[in-house]
mmCIF file of C-alpha atoms in Angstrom:
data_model
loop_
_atom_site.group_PDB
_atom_site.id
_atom_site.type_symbol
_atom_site.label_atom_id
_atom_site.label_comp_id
_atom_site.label_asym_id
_atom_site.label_seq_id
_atom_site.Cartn_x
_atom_site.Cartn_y
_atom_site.Cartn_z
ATOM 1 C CA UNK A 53 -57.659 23.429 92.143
ATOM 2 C CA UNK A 54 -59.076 25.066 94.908
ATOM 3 C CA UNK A 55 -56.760 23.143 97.418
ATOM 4 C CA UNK A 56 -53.351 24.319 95.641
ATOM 5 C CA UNK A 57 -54.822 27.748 95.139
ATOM 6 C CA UNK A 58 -54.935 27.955 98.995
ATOM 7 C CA UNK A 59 -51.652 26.378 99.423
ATOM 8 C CA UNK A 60 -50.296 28.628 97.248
ATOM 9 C CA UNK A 61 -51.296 31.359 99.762
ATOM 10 C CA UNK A 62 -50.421 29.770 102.654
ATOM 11 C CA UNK A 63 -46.666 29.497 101.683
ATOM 12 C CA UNK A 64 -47.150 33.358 100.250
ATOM 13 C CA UNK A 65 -47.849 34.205 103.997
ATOM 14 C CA UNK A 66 -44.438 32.059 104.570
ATOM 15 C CA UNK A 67 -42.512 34.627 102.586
ATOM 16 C CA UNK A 68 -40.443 37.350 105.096
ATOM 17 C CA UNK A 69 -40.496 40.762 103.177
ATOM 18 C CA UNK A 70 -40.994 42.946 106.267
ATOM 19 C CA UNK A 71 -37.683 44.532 107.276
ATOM 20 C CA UNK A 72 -37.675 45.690 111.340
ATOM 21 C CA UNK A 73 -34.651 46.464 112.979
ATOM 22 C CA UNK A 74 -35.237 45.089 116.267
ATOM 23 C CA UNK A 75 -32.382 47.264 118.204
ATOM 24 C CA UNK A 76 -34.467 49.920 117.934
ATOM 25 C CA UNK A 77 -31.919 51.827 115.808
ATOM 26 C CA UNK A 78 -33.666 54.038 113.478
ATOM 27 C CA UNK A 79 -36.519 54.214 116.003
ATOM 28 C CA UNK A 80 -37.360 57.030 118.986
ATOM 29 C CA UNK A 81 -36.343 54.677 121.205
ATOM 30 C CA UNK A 82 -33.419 54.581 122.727
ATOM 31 C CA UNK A 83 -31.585 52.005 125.891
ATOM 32 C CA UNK A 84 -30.996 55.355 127.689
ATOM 33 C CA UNK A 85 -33.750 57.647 127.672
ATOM 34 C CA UNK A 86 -34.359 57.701 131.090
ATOM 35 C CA UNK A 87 -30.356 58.103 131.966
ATOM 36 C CA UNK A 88 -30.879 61.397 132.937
ATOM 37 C CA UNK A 89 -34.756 61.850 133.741
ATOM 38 C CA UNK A 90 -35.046 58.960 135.796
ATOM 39 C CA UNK A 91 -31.881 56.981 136.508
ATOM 40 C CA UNK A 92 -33.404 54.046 138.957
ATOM 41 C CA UNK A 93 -36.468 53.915 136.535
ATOM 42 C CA UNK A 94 -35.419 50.013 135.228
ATOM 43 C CA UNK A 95 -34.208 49.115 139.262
ATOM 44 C CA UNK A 96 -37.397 50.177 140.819
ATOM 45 C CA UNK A 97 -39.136 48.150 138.275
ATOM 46 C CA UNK A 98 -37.198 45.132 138.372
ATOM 47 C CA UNK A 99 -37.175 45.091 142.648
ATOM 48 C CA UNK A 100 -41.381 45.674 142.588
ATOM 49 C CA UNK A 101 -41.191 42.810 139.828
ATOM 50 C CA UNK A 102 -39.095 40.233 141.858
ATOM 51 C CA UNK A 103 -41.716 40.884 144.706
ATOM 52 C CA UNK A 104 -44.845 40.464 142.663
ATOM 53 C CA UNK A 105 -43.383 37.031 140.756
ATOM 54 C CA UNK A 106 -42.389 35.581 144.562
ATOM 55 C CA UNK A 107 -45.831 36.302 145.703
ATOM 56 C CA UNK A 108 -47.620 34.221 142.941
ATOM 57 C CA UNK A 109 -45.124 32.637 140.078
ATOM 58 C CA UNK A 110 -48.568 33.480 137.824
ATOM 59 C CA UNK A 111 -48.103 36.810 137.563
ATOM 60 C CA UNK A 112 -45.075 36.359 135.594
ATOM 61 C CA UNK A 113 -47.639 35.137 132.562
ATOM 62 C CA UNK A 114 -49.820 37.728 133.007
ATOM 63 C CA UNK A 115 -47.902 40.852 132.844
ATOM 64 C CA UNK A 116 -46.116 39.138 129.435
ATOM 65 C CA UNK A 117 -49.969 38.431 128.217
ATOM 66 C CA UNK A 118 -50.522 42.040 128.871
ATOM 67 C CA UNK A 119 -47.738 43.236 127.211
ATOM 68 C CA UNK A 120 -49.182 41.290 124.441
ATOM 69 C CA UNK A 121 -52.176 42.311 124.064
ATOM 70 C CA UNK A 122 -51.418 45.872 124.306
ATOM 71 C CA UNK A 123 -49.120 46.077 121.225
ATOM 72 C CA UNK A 124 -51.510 44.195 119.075
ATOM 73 C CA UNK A 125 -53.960 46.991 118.987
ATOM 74 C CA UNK A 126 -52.715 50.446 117.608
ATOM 75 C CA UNK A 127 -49.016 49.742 119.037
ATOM 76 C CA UNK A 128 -46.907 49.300 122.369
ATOM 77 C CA UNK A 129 -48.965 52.358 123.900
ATOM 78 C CA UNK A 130 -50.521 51.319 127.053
ATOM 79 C CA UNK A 131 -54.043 51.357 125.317
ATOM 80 C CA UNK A 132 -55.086 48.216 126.780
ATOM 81 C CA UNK A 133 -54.536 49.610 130.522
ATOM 82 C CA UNK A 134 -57.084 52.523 129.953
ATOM 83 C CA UNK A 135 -60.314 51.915 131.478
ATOM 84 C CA UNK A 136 -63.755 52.942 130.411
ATOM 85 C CA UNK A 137 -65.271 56.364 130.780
ATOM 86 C CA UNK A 138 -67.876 58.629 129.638
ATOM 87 C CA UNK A 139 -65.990 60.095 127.052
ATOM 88 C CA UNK A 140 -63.579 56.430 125.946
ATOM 89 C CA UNK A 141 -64.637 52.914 125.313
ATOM 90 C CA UNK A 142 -61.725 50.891 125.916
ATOM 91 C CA UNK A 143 -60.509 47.573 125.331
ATOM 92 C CA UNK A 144 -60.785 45.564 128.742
ATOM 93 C CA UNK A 145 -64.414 44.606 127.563
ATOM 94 C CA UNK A 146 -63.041 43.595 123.936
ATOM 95 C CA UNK A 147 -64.117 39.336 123.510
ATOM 96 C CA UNK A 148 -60.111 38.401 123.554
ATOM 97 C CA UNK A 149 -59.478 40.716 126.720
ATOM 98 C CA UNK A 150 -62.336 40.426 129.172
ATOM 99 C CA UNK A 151 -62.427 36.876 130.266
ATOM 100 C CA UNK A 152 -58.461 36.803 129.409
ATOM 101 C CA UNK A 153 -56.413 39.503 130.975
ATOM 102 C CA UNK A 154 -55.708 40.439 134.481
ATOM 103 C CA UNK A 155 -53.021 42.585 136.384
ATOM 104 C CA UNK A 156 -54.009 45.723 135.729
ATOM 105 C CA UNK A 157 -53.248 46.643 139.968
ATOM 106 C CA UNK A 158 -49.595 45.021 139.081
ATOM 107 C CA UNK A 159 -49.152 47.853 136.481
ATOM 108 C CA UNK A 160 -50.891 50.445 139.010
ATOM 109 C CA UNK A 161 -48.291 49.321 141.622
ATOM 110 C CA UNK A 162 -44.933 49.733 140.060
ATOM 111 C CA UNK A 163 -46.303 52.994 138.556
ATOM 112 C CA UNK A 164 -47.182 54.667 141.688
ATOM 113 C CA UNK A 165 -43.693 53.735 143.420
ATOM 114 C CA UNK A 166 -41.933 54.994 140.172
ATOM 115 C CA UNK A 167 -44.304 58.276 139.688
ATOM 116 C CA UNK A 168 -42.991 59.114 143.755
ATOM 117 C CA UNK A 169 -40.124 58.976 142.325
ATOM 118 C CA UNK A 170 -39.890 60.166 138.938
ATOM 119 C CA UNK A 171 -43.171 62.466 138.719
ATOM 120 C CA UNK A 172 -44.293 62.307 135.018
ATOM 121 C CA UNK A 173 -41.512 60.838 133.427
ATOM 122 C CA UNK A 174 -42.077 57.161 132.715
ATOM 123 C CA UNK A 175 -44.535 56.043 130.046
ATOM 124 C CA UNK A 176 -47.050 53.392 131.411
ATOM 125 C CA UNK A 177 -46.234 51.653 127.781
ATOM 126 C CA UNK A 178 -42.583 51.604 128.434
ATOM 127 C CA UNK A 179 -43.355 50.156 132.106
ATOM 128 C CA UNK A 180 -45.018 47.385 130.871
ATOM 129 C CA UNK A 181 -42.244 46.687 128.113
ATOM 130 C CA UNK A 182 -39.879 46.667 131.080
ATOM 131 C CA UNK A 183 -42.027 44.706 133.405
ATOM 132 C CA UNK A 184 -42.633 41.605 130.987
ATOM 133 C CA UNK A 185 -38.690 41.350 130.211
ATOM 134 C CA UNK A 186 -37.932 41.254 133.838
ATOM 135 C CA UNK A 187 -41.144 38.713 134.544
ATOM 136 C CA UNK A 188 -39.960 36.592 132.166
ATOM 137 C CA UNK A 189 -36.365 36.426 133.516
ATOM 138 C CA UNK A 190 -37.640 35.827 136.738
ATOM 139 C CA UNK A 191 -39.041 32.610 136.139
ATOM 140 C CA UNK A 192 -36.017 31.030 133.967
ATOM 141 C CA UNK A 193 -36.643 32.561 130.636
ATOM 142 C CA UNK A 194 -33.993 34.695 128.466
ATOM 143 C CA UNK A 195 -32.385 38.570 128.970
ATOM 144 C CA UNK A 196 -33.222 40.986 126.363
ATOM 145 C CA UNK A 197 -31.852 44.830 126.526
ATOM 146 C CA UNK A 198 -35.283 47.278 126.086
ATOM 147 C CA UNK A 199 -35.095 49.938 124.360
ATOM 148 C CA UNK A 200 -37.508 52.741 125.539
ATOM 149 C CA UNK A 201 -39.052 55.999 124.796
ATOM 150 C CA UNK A 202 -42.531 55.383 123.682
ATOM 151 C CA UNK A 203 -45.456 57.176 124.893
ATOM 152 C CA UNK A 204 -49.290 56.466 126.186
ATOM 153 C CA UNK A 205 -52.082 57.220 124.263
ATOM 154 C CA UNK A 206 -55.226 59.302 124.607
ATOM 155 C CA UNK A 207 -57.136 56.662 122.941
ATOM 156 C CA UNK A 208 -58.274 52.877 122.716
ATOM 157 C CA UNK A 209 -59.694 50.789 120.368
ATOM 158 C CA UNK A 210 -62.094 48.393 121.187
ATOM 159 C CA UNK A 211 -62.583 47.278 117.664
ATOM 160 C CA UNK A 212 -58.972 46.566 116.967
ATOM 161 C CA UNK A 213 -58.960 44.955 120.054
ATOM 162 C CA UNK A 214 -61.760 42.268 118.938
ATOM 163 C CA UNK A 215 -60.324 42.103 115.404
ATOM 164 C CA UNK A 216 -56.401 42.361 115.828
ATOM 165 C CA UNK A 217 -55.643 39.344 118.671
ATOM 166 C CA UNK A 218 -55.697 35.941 117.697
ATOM 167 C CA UNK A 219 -57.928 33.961 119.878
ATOM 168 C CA UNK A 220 -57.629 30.084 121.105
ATOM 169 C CA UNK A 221 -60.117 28.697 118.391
ATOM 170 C CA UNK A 222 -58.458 30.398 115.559
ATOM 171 C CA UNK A 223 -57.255 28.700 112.421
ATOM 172 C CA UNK A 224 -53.440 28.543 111.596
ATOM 173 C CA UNK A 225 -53.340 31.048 108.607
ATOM 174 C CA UNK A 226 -55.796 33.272 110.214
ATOM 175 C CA UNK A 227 -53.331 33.497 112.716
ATOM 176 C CA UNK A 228 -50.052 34.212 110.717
ATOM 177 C CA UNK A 229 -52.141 37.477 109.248
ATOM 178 C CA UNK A 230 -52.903 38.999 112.391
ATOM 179 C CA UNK A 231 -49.184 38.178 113.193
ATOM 180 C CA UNK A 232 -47.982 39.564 109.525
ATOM 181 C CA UNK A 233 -50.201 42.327 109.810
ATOM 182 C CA UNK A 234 -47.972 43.477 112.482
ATOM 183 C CA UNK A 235 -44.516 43.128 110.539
ATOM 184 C CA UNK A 236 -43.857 40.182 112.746
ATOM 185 C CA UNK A 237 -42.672 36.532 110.644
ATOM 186 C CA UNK A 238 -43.598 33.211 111.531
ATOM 187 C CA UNK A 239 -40.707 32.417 113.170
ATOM 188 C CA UNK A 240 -41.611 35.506 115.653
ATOM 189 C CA UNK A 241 -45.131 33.904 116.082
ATOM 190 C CA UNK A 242 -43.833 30.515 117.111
ATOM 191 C CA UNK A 243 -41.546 31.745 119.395
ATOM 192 C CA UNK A 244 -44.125 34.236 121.019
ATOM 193 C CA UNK A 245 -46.435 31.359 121.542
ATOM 194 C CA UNK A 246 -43.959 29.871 123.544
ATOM 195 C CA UNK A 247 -44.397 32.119 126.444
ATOM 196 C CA UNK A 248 -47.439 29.590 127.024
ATOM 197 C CA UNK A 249 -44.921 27.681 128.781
ATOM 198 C CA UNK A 250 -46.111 29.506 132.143
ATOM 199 C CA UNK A 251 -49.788 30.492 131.309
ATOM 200 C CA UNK A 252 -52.854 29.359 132.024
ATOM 201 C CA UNK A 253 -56.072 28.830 130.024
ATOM 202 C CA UNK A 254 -59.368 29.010 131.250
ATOM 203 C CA UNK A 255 -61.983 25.788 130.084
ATOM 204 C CA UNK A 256 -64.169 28.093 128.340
ATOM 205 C CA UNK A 257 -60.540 28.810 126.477
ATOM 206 C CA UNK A 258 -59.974 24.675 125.376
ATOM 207 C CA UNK A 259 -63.280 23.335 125.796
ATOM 208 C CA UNK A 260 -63.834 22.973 122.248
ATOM 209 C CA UNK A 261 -60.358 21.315 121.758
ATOM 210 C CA UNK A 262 -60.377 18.821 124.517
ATOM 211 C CA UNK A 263 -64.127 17.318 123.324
ATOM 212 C CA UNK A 264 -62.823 17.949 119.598
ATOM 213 C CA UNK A 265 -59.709 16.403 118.163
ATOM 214 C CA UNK A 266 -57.378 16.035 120.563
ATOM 215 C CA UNK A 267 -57.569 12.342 120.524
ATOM 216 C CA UNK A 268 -56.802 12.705 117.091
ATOM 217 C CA UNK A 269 -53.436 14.914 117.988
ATOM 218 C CA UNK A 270 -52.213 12.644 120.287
ATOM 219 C CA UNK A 271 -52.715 9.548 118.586
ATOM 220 C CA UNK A 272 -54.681 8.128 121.210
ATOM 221 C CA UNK A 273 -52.240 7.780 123.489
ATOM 222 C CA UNK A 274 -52.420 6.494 126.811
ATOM 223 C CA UNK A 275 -50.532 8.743 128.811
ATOM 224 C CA UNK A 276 -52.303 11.469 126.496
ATOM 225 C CA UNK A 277 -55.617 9.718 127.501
ATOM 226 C CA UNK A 278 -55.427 10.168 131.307
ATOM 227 C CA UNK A 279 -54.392 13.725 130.901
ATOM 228 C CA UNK A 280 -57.276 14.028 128.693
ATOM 229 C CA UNK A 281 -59.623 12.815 131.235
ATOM 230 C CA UNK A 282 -58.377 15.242 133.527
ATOM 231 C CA UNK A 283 -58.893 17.456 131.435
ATOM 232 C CA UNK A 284 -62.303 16.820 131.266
ATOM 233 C CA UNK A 285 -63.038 16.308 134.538
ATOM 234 C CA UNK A 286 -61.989 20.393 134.958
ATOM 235 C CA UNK A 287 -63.971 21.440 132.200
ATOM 236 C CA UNK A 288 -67.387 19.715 131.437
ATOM 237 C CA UNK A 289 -68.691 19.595 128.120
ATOM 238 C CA UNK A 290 -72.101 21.858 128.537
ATOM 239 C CA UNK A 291 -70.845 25.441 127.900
ATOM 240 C CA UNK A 292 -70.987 27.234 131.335
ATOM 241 C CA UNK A 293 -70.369 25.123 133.830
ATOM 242 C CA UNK A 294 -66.680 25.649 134.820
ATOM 243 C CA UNK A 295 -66.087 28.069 132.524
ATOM 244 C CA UNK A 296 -63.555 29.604 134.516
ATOM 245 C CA UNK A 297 -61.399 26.652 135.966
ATOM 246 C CA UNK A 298 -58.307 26.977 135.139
ATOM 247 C CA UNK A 299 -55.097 25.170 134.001
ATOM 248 C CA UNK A 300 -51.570 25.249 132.902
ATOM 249 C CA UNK A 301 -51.273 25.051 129.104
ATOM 250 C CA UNK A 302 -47.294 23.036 129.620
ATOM 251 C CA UNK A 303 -48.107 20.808 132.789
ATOM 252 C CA UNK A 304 -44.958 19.796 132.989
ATOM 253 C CA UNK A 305 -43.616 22.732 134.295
ATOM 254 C CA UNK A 306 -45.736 25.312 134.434
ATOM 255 C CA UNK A 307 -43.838 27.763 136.634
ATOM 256 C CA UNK A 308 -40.585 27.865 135.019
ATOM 257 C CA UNK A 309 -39.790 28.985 131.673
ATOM 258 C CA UNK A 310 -38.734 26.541 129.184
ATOM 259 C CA UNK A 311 -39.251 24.727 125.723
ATOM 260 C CA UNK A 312 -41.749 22.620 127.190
ATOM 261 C CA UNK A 313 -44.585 23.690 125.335
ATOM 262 C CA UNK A 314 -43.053 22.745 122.110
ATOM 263 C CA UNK A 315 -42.454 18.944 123.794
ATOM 264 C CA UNK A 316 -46.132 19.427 124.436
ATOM 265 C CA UNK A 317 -47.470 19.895 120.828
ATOM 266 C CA UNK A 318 -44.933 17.466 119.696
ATOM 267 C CA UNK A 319 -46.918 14.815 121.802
ATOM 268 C CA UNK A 320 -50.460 16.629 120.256
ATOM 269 C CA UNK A 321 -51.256 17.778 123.643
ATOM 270 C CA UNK A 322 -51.576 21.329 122.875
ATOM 271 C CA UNK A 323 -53.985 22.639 125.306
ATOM 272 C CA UNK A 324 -55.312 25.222 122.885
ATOM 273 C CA UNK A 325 -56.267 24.533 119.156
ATOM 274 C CA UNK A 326 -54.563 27.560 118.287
ATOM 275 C CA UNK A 327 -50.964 26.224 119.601
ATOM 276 C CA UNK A 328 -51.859 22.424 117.927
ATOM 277 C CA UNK A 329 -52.844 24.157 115.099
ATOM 278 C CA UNK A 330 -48.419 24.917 114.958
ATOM 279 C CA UNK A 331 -47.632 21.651 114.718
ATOM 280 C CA UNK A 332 -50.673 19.010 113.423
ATOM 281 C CA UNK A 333 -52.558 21.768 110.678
ATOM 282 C CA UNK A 334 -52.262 20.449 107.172
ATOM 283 C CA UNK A 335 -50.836 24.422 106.821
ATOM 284 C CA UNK A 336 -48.051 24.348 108.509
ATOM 285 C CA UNK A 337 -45.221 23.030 106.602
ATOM 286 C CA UNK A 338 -43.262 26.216 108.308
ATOM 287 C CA UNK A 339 -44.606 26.363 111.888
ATOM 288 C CA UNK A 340 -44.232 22.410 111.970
ATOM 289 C CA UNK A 341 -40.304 22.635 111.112
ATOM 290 C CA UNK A 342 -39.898 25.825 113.996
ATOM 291 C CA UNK A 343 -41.823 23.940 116.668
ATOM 292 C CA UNK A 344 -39.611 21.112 116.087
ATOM 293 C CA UNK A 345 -36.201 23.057 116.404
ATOM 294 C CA UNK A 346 -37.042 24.647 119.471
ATOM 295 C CA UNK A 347 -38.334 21.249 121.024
ATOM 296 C CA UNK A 348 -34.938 20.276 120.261
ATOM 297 C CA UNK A 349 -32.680 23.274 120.911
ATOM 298 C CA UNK A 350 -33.681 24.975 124.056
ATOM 299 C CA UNK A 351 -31.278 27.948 123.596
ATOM 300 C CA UNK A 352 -32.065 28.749 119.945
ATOM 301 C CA UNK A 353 -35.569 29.145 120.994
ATOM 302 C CA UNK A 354 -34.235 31.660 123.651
ATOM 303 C CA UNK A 355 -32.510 33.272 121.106
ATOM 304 C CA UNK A 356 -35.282 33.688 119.213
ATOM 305 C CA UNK A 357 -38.229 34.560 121.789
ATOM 306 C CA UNK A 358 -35.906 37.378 122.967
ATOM 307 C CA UNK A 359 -35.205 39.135 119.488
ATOM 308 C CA UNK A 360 -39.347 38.847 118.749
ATOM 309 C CA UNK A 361 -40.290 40.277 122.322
ATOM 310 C CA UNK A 362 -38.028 43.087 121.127
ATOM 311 C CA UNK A 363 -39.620 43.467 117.435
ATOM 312 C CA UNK A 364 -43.117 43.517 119.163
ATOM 313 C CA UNK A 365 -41.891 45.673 121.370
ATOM 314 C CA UNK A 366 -41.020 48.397 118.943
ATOM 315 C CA UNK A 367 -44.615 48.075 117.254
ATOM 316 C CA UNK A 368 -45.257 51.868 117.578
ATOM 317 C CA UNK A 369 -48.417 54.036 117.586
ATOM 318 C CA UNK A 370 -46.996 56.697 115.122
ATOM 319 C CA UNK A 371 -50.145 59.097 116.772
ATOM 320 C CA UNK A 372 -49.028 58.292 119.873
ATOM 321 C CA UNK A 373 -45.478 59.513 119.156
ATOM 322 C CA UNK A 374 -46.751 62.771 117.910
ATOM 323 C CA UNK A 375 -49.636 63.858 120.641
ATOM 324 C CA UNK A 376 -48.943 60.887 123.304
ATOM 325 C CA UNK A 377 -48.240 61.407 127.147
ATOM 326 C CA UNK A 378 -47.114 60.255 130.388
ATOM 327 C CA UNK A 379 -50.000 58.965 131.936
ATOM 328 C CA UNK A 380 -49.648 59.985 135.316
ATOM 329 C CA UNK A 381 -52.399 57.014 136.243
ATOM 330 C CA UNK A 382 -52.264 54.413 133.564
ATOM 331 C CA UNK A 383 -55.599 53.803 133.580
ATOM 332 C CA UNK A 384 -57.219 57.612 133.151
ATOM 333 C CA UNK A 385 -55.689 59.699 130.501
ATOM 334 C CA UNK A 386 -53.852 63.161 131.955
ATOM 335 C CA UNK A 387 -55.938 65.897 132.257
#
């Protein structure tokens, strides 16, 4: 009884009833907001962007993890940028952000080139919308028109911060809700996850899934077995020694932005239980069916990634809209 009675709500998370227009029609944003105010504002950022992805591919993943992370907690609004002060905790120290996120100078960068520029007229939130479309383009992955407009906050959260962001460990329907909660559908996770196909986990990230059941993912394959033992040999099994070795969670090809990660839970090689969790949980009748079709059709996952970047990029702070700013240094609120 208990079993169906969670089934039940699994496929109730399955059910789309959130409506989001992801051209940003019906939204303060518009494609042309900075027409007038700052015509070169989407150049400037795409010619800093080309530069930063040439001088270490890796960026590309992190300014897209960024992006991420920031519109998770209270909205697109360039929360996650803000550091700490006397006055503001913010979320850099959050579990899911401090060992996790990086490229805050990249942001500091573009912003001082665009504020000599245009002087107070870009949002730090709408840079970092901009910056993760281009990133992602430079390193093979799909176009997507963004619509701007949105300003920065004058506050973080670092509770929203812990709670909100799914983290590698986390079950499958514990996932979809912090997606849901959002107004983004299943179909929008899967494809989000697949900007994985250029980023990097640390071992303190998949420990628990290497030493845990991926044998039982990969069906003890042995071309799945000497990656595993790679694996391994990167990140030992006593917590805190190599914590912070790194690898690429599609090591096929990590640099360039494909369907490869879905190839890569399809073969139950998902480096973190959270991505597995997609294709082997007992849960995911839905996810299983979505990984699947974009492991098969490379373009309709395109399709798809682009539309969701979009919809999470028009997650709004509704305070932020009302008494927001233009941060003249995204990481200090304007005084």
């Amino acid at each position: 009884m208990k079993l169906l009675l969670v089934i039940f709500l699994v496929h109730a998370i399955f059910i789309p009833c959130f409506s989001f227009d992801v051209s940003g029609k019906d939204l303060p944003l518009t494609l042309d907001n900075y027409k007038s105010t700052c015509p070169t504002a989407f150049d400037v950022i795409k010619k800093e962007m080309e530069c930063i992805v040439k001088e270490d591919p890796r960026n590309a993943a992190i300014v897209i993890r960024l992006h991420f992370h920031d519109c998770f907690v209270q909205g697109c609004d360039a929360s996650v940028l803000l550091d700490e002060t006397e006055t503001l905790q913010g979320e850099k120290k959050a579990s899911p952000n401090i060992n996790s996120l990086k490229g805050y100078e990249i942001v500091d960068r573009i912003k001082n080139i665009i504020e000599s520029e245009c002087p107070g007229v870009v949002s730090c939130a709408d840079l970092l919308t901009i910056s993760a479309r281009d990133a992602t383009i430079l390193v093979g992955g799909p176009y997507w028109d963004v619509p701007v407009g949105r300003k920065d906050s004058k506050t973080a959260s670092y509770e929203l911060a812990t709670t909100n962001l799914p983290t590698p460990e986390e079950g499958l329907v514990s996932i979809i809700s912090k997606f849901y909660y959002q107004g983004l559908s299943v179909e929008d996770m899967v494809a989000l996850v697949g900007a994985h196909t250029i980023g990097k986990a640390q071992c303190r990230n998949f420990r628990s899934r290497i030493y845990g059941d991926f044998r039982v993912t990969s069906a003890l394959n042995p071309v799945s077995e000497t990656y595993l033992t790679s694996l391994r040999e990167l990140c030992p099994e006593s917590s805190g020694e190599g914590d912070s070795n790194v690898t690429a969670m599609d090591n096929v090809t990590p640099n360039l932005f494909d369907n490869s990660i879905y190839h890569t839970l399809l073969r139950g090689e998902g480096l973190l239980n959270s991505d597995q969790e997609m294709y082997s949980s007992m849960f995911g009748i839905q996810t299983r069916r979505i990984v699947s079709k974009y492991a098969e059709d490379p373009v309709a996952f395109f399709e798809q990634f682009s539309k969701s970047m979009v919809k999470m990029g028009n997650i709004l702070n509704s305070k932020s809209l009302v008494d927001g700013e233009v941060r003249r240094n995204c990481r200090f609120v304007n005084t």
